[in-house]
Coordinates of C-alpha atoms and ligand atoms in Angstrom, one line a residue:
M1 CA 14.6 14.7 -14.4
H2 CA 12.9 11.1 -13.4
D3 CA 15.7 10.2 -11.4
L4 CA 15.6 13.1 -9.2
S5 CA 14.3 12.9 -5.6
V6 CA 11.0 14.8 -4.7
A7 CA 13.4 17.2 -2.7
E8 CA 15.4 17.9 -5.7
L9 CA 12.5 18.3 -8.1
A10 CA 10.9 21.0 -5.8
L11 CA 14.1 22.7 -5.8
G12 CA 14.2 22.6 -9.4
L13 CA 10.7 24.0 -9.8
R14 CA 11.4 26.7 -7.4
A15 CA 14.7 27.7 -9.0
K16 CA 13.0 27.4 -12.4
H17 CA 15.2 25.0 -14.0
F18 CA 12.1 23.3 -15.2
S19 CA 8.4 24.1 -15.0
S20 CA 5.9 21.7 -13.4
T21 CA 4.2 21.5 -16.8
E22 CA 7.7 20.2 -18.5
L23 CA 7.9 17.9 -15.6
T24 CA 4.3 16.6 -16.0
R25 CA 5.1 16.2 -19.8
H26 CA 8.0 14.3 -19.2
S27 CA 6.3 11.7 -16.8
L28 CA 3.2 11.4 -19.1
A29 CA 5.8 10.7 -22.1
R30 CA 7.5 8.0 -20.1
I31 CA 3.9 6.6 -19.2
N32 CA 3.0 6.4 -23.1
T33 CA 6.2 4.8 -23.7
L34 CA 7.0 2.5 -21.1
D35 CA 3.7 1.5 -19.4
T36 CA 2.7 -0.7 -22.2
H37 CA 5.2 -2.9 -20.8
Y38 CA 4.0 -2.7 -17.1
N39 CA 0.6 -2.0 -17.2
S40 CA 0.7 0.2 -13.8
F41 CA -2.1 2.5 -14.7
I42 CA -5.8 1.9 -15.4
T43 CA -6.5 5.3 -16.3
V44 CA -3.9 8.3 -17.2
D45 CA -5.4 11.6 -17.1
E46 CA -3.6 13.9 -19.6
T47 CA -5.8 16.6 -19.6
G48 CA -6.2 16.8 -15.9
A49 CA -2.6 16.5 -15.1
L50 CA -1.5 19.5 -17.6
A51 CA -4.3 21.7 -16.0
A52 CA -3.0 20.9 -12.7
A53 CA 0.6 21.5 -13.9
A54 CA -0.5 24.8 -15.2
Q55 CA -2.2 25.8 -11.8
A56 CA 0.9 24.9 -10.0
D57 CA 3.3 26.8 -12.5
A58 CA 1.1 29.8 -11.6
R59 CA 1.2 29.2 -7.8
L60 CA 5.2 28.6 -8.1
A61 CA 5.2 32.2 -10.2
N62 CA 3.6 33.5 -7.2
G63 CA 6.4 32.4 -4.6
D64 CA 4.3 29.6 -3.1
T65 CA 6.9 27.3 -1.5
S66 CA 4.6 24.6 -0.7
P67 CA 6.8 21.3 -0.5
L68 CA 4.8 19.4 -2.9
L69 CA 3.6 21.9 -5.3
G70 CA 4.0 21.0 -9.2
I71 CA 5.0 17.5 -7.9
P72 CA 3.5 14.7 -10.2
L73 CA 1.6 11.5 -8.5
A74 CA -0.3 8.8 -8.9
H75 CA -3.2 7.5 -7.0
K76 CA -4.1 4.1 -6.5
D77 CA -7.3 3.4 -8.0
I78 CA -9.1 2.9 -4.6
F79 CA -8.9 6.5 -3.9
C80 CA -12.1 8.4 -5.0
T81 CA -11.1 11.3 -7.3
E82 CA -13.8 13.8 -8.3
G83 CA -14.6 13.7 -11.9
L84 CA -12.3 10.9 -12.7
R85 CA -13.2 7.1 -12.8
T86 CA -12.2 5.2 -9.8
S87 CA -12.5 1.4 -10.4
C88 CA -11.1 -0.2 -7.7
G89 CA -9.7 -2.6 -10.0
S90 CA -13.1 -4.4 -10.7
K91 CA -15.5 -4.5 -13.4
M92 CA -18.3 -3.5 -10.7
L93 CA -17.1 0.1 -10.5
D94 CA -15.6 0.0 -14.3
N95 CA -18.1 3.0 -14.9
F96 CA -18.0 4.9 -11.6
I97 CA -17.0 8.3 -11.7
P98 CA -17.0 9.6 -8.1
P99 CA -18.9 12.9 -7.3
Y100 CA -16.4 13.8 -4.5
D101 CA -12.8 13.4 -3.7
A102 CA -11.2 11.3 -1.0
T103 CA -9.8 13.3 1.9
V104 CA -6.3 12.1 0.7
T105 CA -7.1 13.2 -2.8
R106 CA -8.4 16.6 -1.9
R107 CA -5.8 17.4 0.6
L108 CA -2.9 16.2 -2.0
R109 CA -4.9 18.2 -5.0
E110 CA -4.7 21.5 -2.2
A111 CA -1.1 20.8 -1.8
G112 CA -0.6 21.3 -5.5
T113 CA 0.3 17.9 -6.6
V114 CA -0.4 16.8 -10.3
L115 CA -2.4 13.8 -10.6
L116 CA -1.2 11.6 -13.3
G117 CA -3.7 9.0 -13.3
K118 CA -4.9 6.1 -11.2
T119 CA -2.7 2.9 -10.7
N120 CA -3.7 -0.8 -11.4
M121 CA -4.6 -2.8 -8.1
D122 CA -6.0 -6.1 -7.1
E123 CA -9.7 -6.1 -7.3
F124 CA -10.8 -4.3 -4.2
A125 CA -7.5 -4.6 -3.0
M126 CA -7.8 -8.4 -2.5
G127 CA -4.7 -10.1 -3.5
S128 CA -0.8 -10.2 -3.2
S129 CA -0.1 -10.1 -7.0
N130 CA -2.1 -7.3 -8.9
E131 CA -3.3 -10.5 -11.0
T132 CA -7.1 -10.2 -9.8
S133 CA -7.5 -6.7 -11.5
F134 CA -10.2 -6.6 -13.8
Y135 CA -7.8 -4.7 -16.2
G136 CA -4.8 -7.3 -16.3
A137 CA -2.2 -8.1 -14.0
A138 CA 0.7 -5.4 -13.7
Q139 CA 4.2 -6.4 -14.6
N140 CA 7.0 -6.0 -12.2
P141 CA 9.6 -3.6 -13.7
W142 CA 12.5 -5.4 -12.6
N143 CA 11.4 -8.2 -14.5
T144 CA 8.2 -8.4 -16.3
Q145 CA 7.6 -12.2 -15.9
R146 CA 7.2 -11.6 -12.2
V147 CA 4.4 -9.7 -10.4
P148 CA 5.0 -6.5 -8.9
G149 CA 3.0 -7.6 -5.7
G150 CA -0.4 -6.4 -4.3
S151 CA -2.7 -5.0 -4.2
S152 CA -0.9 -1.7 -4.7
G153 CA 1.2 -3.1 -7.4
G154 CA 0.3 -0.8 -10.0
S155 CA 1.6 2.1 -7.5
A156 CA 4.6 0.4 -6.7
A157 CA 5.5 -0.5 -10.4
A158 CA 5.0 3.2 -11.5
V159 CA 7.2 4.5 -8.9
A160 CA 10.0 1.9 -9.4
A161 CA 9.9 2.5 -13.2
R162 CA 10.2 6.3 -12.8
L163 CA 6.9 7.1 -14.2
A164 CA 5.8 9.0 -11.0
P165 CA 8.0 10.1 -8.3
L166 CA 5.2 9.4 -5.6
A167 CA 2.3 7.1 -5.3
T168 CA -0.4 6.5 -2.8
G169 CA -1.4 2.8 -1.9
T170 CA -3.6 1.4 0.8
D171 CA -2.5 -1.6 3.1
T172 CA -5.2 -3.8 4.7
G173 CA -2.7 -6.6 5.0
G174 CA 0.6 -5.7 3.6
S175 CA -0.6 -4.1 0.2
I176 CA 1.7 -1.2 0.7
R177 CA 4.6 -3.1 2.0
Q178 CA 4.8 -6.1 0.0
P179 CA 4.6 -4.5 -3.5
A180 CA 7.3 -2.1 -2.4
A181 CA 9.6 -4.7 -1.6
F182 CA 8.8 -6.6 -4.8
C183 CA 9.6 -3.6 -6.7
G184 CA 12.6 -2.0 -4.6
I185 CA 10.8 1.1 -3.4
T186 CA 10.1 2.5 -0.2
G187 CA 6.5 2.3 1.4
L188 CA 4.9 3.0 4.6
K189 CA 1.7 1.9 6.0
P190 CA 0.7 4.3 8.8
T191 CA -0.8 3.6 12.3
Y192 CA -4.5 3.0 11.7
G193 CA -6.3 6.2 12.0
R194 CA -3.6 8.4 10.8
V195 CA -4.6 8.7 7.5
S196 CA -8.3 9.4 6.6
R197 CA -10.1 6.7 5.1
L198 CA -12.7 8.8 3.7
G199 CA -13.5 8.2 0.2
M200 CA -10.9 5.2 0.1
I201 CA -13.1 2.4 -1.2
A202 CA -13.5 0.1 1.8
Y203 CA -12.4 -3.3 1.9
A204 CA -11.8 -4.4 5.6
S205 CA -12.7 -1.1 7.5
S206 CA -10.8 -1.9 10.9
L207 CA -7.6 -2.9 8.9
D208 CA -7.5 -0.6 5.7
Q209 CA -5.2 2.5 6.0
G210 CA -3.6 4.5 3.2
G211 CA 0.1 5.4 3.0
P212 CA 2.8 7.0 0.8
M213 CA 4.8 4.8 -1.5
A214 CA 8.1 6.6 -3.2
R215 CA 11.7 5.7 -3.7
S216 CA 12.8 6.9 -0.3
A217 CA 12.1 7.3 3.1
E218 CA 12.8 11.0 2.9
D219 CA 10.3 11.4 -0.2
C220 CA 7.7 9.3 1.7
A221 CA 7.9 11.6 4.7
L222 CA 7.1 14.7 2.3
L223 CA 4.1 12.7 1.1
L224 CA 2.8 11.6 4.6
N225 CA 3.1 15.2 5.7
V226 CA 0.3 16.0 3.4
M227 CA -1.6 12.7 3.7
A228 CA -1.8 12.3 7.5
G229 CA -4.0 14.1 9.8
F230 CA -7.3 14.2 11.7
D231 CA -10.3 14.2 9.3
P232 CA -13.7 14.8 11.2
L233 CA -15.2 12.9 8.3
D234 CA -13.7 9.6 9.4
S235 CA -14.9 8.4 12.6
T236 CA -11.8 6.2 13.2
S237 CA -9.4 9.0 12.2
S238 CA -7.0 10.0 15.2
E239 CA -7.3 13.4 16.5
R240 CA -3.6 13.1 17.8
P241 CA -1.6 15.9 16.1
T242 CA 0.7 15.0 13.4
E243 CA 4.2 15.7 13.4
D244 CA 6.5 17.1 10.6
Y245 CA 7.7 13.8 9.2
S246 CA 10.9 15.3 7.7
A247 CA 12.1 16.8 11.0
G248 CA 13.8 13.9 12.4
L249 CA 15.3 12.1 9.7
E250 CA 18.9 13.0 10.6
K251 CA 18.4 11.7 14.1
P252 CA 21.8 9.1 14.7
L253 CA 20.5 5.5 15.6
A254 CA 23.0 5.3 18.3
G255 CA 21.0 3.4 21.4
L256 CA 18.5 2.2 19.4
R257 CA 17.1 -1.3 20.0
I258 CA 15.8 -3.5 16.9
G259 CA 13.8 -6.6 18.0
L260 CA 14.2 -9.3 15.5
P261 CA 11.3 -11.6 16.0
R262 CA 12.4 -15.3 15.7
E263 CA 9.2 -16.4 14.1
F264 CA 10.0 -13.9 11.1
F265 CA 13.3 -15.8 10.6
G266 CA 12.2 -19.4 10.7
A267 CA 12.0 -22.0 8.1
G268 CA 9.6 -20.3 5.8
L269 CA 12.3 -17.6 5.0
E270 CA 14.2 -17.9 1.7
A271 CA 17.9 -18.3 2.4
N272 CA 18.9 -15.6 0.1
T273 CA 16.4 -13.0 1.4
H274 CA 17.7 -14.0 4.7
T275 CA 21.2 -13.0 4.1
R276 CA 20.0 -9.8 2.4
I277 CA 18.1 -8.9 5.6
R278 CA 20.9 -9.7 7.9
D279 CA 23.3 -7.5 5.5
A280 CA 20.8 -4.6 6.0
L281 CA 20.5 -5.3 9.9
A282 CA 24.3 -4.9 9.7
L283 CA 24.1 -1.5 8.6
L284 CA 22.0 -0.4 11.2
E285 CA 24.2 -2.4 13.7
Q286 CA 27.2 -0.3 12.4
Q287 CA 25.3 2.8 12.9
G288 CA 24.8 2.1 16.7
A289 CA 21.7 0.4 16.8
T290 CA 21.6 -3.4 18.9
L291 CA 19.8 -6.3 17.6
V292 CA 17.7 -8.0 20.1
D293 CA 16.0 -11.4 19.4
I294 CA 12.2 -11.3 20.4
N295 CA 9.2 -13.6 20.2
L296 CA 5.9 -12.7 18.7
P297 CA 4.5 -16.0 19.7
H298 CA 1.2 -15.5 18.0
T299 CA 2.5 -14.9 14.6
E300 CA 1.6 -18.2 12.8
L301 CA -2.1 -17.3 13.6
S302 CA -2.2 -14.1 11.8
I303 CA -3.0 -15.9 8.4
P304 CA -6.1 -17.7 9.7
T305 CA -7.0 -14.6 11.9
Y306 CA -6.7 -12.1 9.0
Y307 CA -8.5 -14.3 6.5
I308 CA -11.7 -14.4 8.7
I309 CA -11.8 -10.8 9.8
A310 CA -10.8 -9.4 6.5
P311 CA -13.6 -11.5 4.3
A312 CA -15.8 -10.8 6.9
E313 CA -15.7 -7.2 6.9
A314 CA -15.2 -7.2 2.9
S315 CA -18.5 -9.0 2.8
T316 CA -20.3 -6.5 4.7
N317 CA -18.7 -3.6 2.7
L318 CA -19.2 -5.0 -0.6
S319 CA -23.0 -5.7 0.0
R320 CA -23.8 -2.1 -1.4
Y321 CA -22.7 -3.2 -5.0
D322 CA -25.9 -4.5 -5.9
G323 CA -26.6 -3.2 -9.4
V324 CA -28.7 -0.5 -7.8
R325 CA -26.9 2.1 -6.1
Y326 CA -23.5 1.9 -7.7
G327 CA -21.7 0.3 -10.6
H328 CA -22.2 -2.6 -12.8
R329 CA -25.8 -3.5 -13.5
C330 CA -26.7 -6.6 -15.6
E331 CA -28.9 -6.3 -18.7
A332 CA -32.6 -6.6 -18.7
P333 CA -33.2 -8.1 -15.3
R334 CA -36.3 -10.6 -14.9
D335 CA -36.9 -9.0 -11.3
L336 CA -35.2 -7.4 -8.6
H337 CA -33.6 -10.8 -7.2
D338 CA -32.4 -11.5 -10.9
L339 CA -30.9 -8.0 -10.7
Y340 CA -28.9 -8.2 -7.4
T341 CA -27.3 -11.8 -8.3
R342 CA -26.9 -11.3 -11.8
S343 CA -25.3 -8.1 -11.5
R344 CA -23.1 -9.3 -8.7
Q345 CA -22.2 -12.4 -10.5
E346 CA -21.0 -10.5 -13.6
G347 CA -19.3 -7.5 -11.8
F348 CA -17.4 -9.2 -9.3
G349 CA -14.1 -11.5 -10.0
D350 CA -13.5 -15.1 -8.6
E351 CA -11.4 -13.9 -5.5
V352 CA -14.0 -11.3 -4.3
K353 CA -16.4 -14.1 -4.6
R354 CA -14.4 -16.1 -2.8
R355 CA -14.1 -13.5 0.1
I356 CA -17.7 -12.7 0.1
L357 CA -18.7 -16.4 0.6
V358 CA -15.8 -17.0 3.5
G359 CA -17.0 -13.6 4.9
T360 CA -20.7 -14.1 4.8
Y361 CA -20.0 -18.0 6.3
A362 CA -17.9 -16.8 9.1
L363 CA -20.7 -14.1 10.2
S364 CA -23.5 -16.2 9.8
A365 CA -25.6 -17.0 13.1
G366 CA -24.3 -20.4 13.6
Y367 CA -20.8 -20.0 13.0
Y368 CA -20.2 -16.3 14.3
D369 CA -18.9 -17.2 17.6
A370 CA -16.6 -20.1 16.2
Y371 CA -15.2 -17.9 13.7
Y372 CA -15.5 -14.5 13.8
R373 CA -15.4 -13.8 17.6
K374 CA -12.6 -16.2 17.9
A375 CA -10.4 -14.4 15.6
Q376 CA -11.1 -11.0 17.1
Q377 CA -10.1 -12.7 20.4
V378 CA -6.8 -14.0 18.7
R379 CA -6.4 -10.5 16.9
R380 CA -6.0 -9.2 20.8
L381 CA -3.4 -11.8 21.5
I382 CA -1.4 -10.9 18.3
R383 CA -1.7 -7.2 19.4
Q384 CA -0.5 -7.8 23.0
D385 CA 2.4 -9.8 21.7
F386 CA 3.9 -6.3 20.0
L387 CA 2.9 -4.4 23.0
D388 CA 5.0 -6.5 25.1
A389 CA 8.0 -6.5 22.7
F390 CA 7.7 -2.9 22.4
T391 CA 8.4 -2.7 26.4
K392 CA 12.0 -4.1 25.4
V393 CA 12.7 -2.8 21.9
D394 CA 12.2 0.8 20.3
I395 CA 11.4 -1.1 16.8
I396 CA 11.0 -4.5 15.4
A397 CA 12.5 -5.4 12.0
G398 CA 12.6 -8.6 9.7
P399 CA 11.7 -9.5 6.0
T400 CA 8.8 -8.0 4.4
T401 CA 8.0 -11.0 2.4
P402 CA 9.4 -14.8 2.6
G403 CA 11.0 -14.3 -1.0
P404 CA 11.4 -11.8 -4.2
A405 CA 8.7 -11.5 -6.4
F406 CA 7.0 -14.7 -7.8
G407 CA 6.2 -15.4 -11.4
I408 CA 3.2 -14.2 -12.9
G409 CA 0.6 -17.2 -12.8
A410 CA 2.7 -19.2 -10.4
K411 CA 0.1 -18.9 -7.5
T412 CA -3.0 -18.2 -9.2
S413 CA -4.7 -21.6 -9.0
D414 CA -3.6 -22.2 -5.2
P415 CA -5.3 -19.3 -3.0
L416 CA -3.7 -20.5 0.1
A417 CA -0.2 -20.3 -1.4
M418 CA -0.9 -16.7 -2.4
Y419 CA -2.4 -15.9 1.4
L420 CA 1.3 -17.6 2.9
E421 CA 2.9 -14.7 1.0
D422 CA 1.4 -12.1 3.8
V423 CA 3.0 -14.2 6.6
Y424 CA 4.9 -11.3 7.7
T425 CA 2.9 -8.3 7.0
L426 CA -0.9 -9.3 8.5
A427 CA -0.1 -9.1 12.0
V428 CA 0.8 -5.5 11.9
N429 CA -2.5 -4.5 10.4
L430 CA -4.5 -6.7 13.0
A431 CA -2.7 -4.6 15.8
G432 CA -3.0 -1.3 14.2
L433 CA 0.8 -0.5 14.1
P434 CA 2.9 1.5 11.7
A435 CA 5.6 -0.7 9.6
M436 CA 7.6 0.3 6.4
S437 CA 9.3 -1.5 3.7
V438 CA 12.6 -0.7 2.4
P439 CA 15.0 -1.8 -0.2
A440 CA 17.5 -4.3 1.2
G441 CA 19.5 -5.5 -1.8
H442 CA 18.6 -8.2 -4.5
V443 CA 18.3 -11.7 -4.9
E444 CA 19.0 -12.9 -8.5
G445 CA 18.1 -9.2 -9.9
L446 CA 14.6 -9.2 -8.0
P447 CA 14.6 -6.5 -4.8
V448 CA 14.3 -7.7 -1.3
G449 CA 12.6 -5.6 1.2
L450 CA 13.3 -5.0 4.9
Q451 CA 10.2 -4.5 7.0
L452 CA 10.5 -2.1 10.0
I453 CA 7.5 -2.0 12.7
G454 CA 6.8 0.8 15.1
Q455 CA 5.1 1.5 18.0
H456 CA 1.6 3.1 17.2
F457 CA 2.1 6.4 15.9
A458 CA 5.9 6.0 15.6
E459 CA 5.8 7.0 12.1
A460 CA 8.6 9.7 12.3
R461 CA 10.8 7.0 14.0
L462 CA 10.5 4.4 11.3
L463 CA 11.1 7.0 8.7
N464 CA 14.5 8.1 10.5
V465 CA 15.6 4.5 10.6
A466 CA 14.7 4.1 6.9
H467 CA 16.4 7.2 6.1
Q468 CA 19.6 6.2 8.2
L469 CA 19.8 2.9 6.5
Q470 CA 19.3 4.7 3.0
Q471 CA 22.3 7.1 3.9
A472 CA 24.4 4.1 4.3
S473 CA 23.4 2.3 1.3
D474 CA 22.2 2.8 -2.3
W475 CA 19.7 0.1 -2.8
H476 CA 17.0 2.4 -3.0
L477 CA 18.7 4.4 -5.8
Q478 CA 19.2 1.2 -8.0
A479 CA 16.6 1.5 -11.1
P480 CA 15.3 -1.3 -12.9
P481 CA 16.9 -1.9 -16.5
E482 CA 14.2 0.3 -18.5
A483 CA 11.5 -1.5 -19.9
N484 CA 12.9 -5.1 -19.3
V485 CA 10.9 -7.2 -21.3
Ligands
LIG1 N1 -2.8 -10.0 0.3 C1 -3.8 -9.6 1.5 C2 -5.2 -9.7 1.1 O1 -5.4 -10.2 -0.2 C3 -3.9 -8.1 1.7 C4 -4.4 -7.2 1.0 C5 -4.4 -5.7 0.9 O2 -3.5 -5.3 1.9 N2 -5.2 -4.9 0.6 O3 -6.2 -9.4 1.7

């Protein structure tokens, strides 16, 4: 069962080949036996999952044909789930049980999906390797000595290891695409504003965006169909109507112009990864696409720009964790000041503290113009690069990451080396664009991801291109050797 696509699972459920309860038990059993190797879940909700599955079976028996009815899934532990612990990978929220559902959670619950549990992630979504999680690093199912990527590494590992057919993720600077690439799955970061941020614990509010993670573009489309849409409770949510993201998947690629940014194929790109990306692009070319060299001249500024803006917003967002209103509170505080400082000192990990310090500094009175304002100006230039490119091409393609998954511990002592991993993903968030990572083969047994970047609200087009690539290749069907330890 765990190798079936979501569409196949839905057919099987409707044809009564198996029930949602059987499917859910199968997923839970796999999590129990295999996740000791991957640590991809922080919380498994067996009771809740079986109750949801029983409800789904009742709806199925009544002839309900909702596309995701009875399908198991996992949520990144950043989405609030009513009554179920939501830790955001942090000691600070280790005991936080939300009184309400995120809009994404609610929509998926109403669609009849079965929530298996909450997946591991970098603390407050800050990281590119999952190693900053309070709950310990998750491991890459292709090689457990390697990171699964971050920050949605638990979701990517769970989907890759066939523990769940679908998972949600969030992407502030690459956190859906980079772990998708490292784990050999398909992930989509939608246009900023396409998916509601209500109840998605905030990291950097002008960049954060939730999106689907699955094995194929077809499955991502099914998940996006439920996740996307206007939310009156999120003031940055777009009122633009959604589309049926599954409808255009079969469109032929003839005439498609794909821009290849020279800056994405430079010295930083590892040679074997480069070859895999070129092979995938050649397949798209065979299907009628034209490859066009383009420039995104401000690409190299995306790392310094992002690493000012994201920490600045994070320092503001994380000020609410003070030991009073939410989360961890220190023992026996001497006075209010001691309560604040010790609760934060104990509750946050090193990377989160680093970001709060950088962000607070960048926003401070004497430095605001030099750092934060300047970063916002460069952000505008980065966005303009893309808008200019999209007058010449329909989509942009390149690698998702400079190379395949790196070793656990390889970059933990060097934050700058870790930040460099994000070189191809950050600009997309700064510009608010949609982008995907799609499996494109392997380098030494580790998956490589092709990144596809679209114009604002061109999710359907990206899914179409990814699906066509997946019709012509089988990289997305390859599974990691089970419990490869
Ligand atoms: N690696 C980036 C960071 O640490 C991106 C994280 C994300 O997208 N949530 O900020």
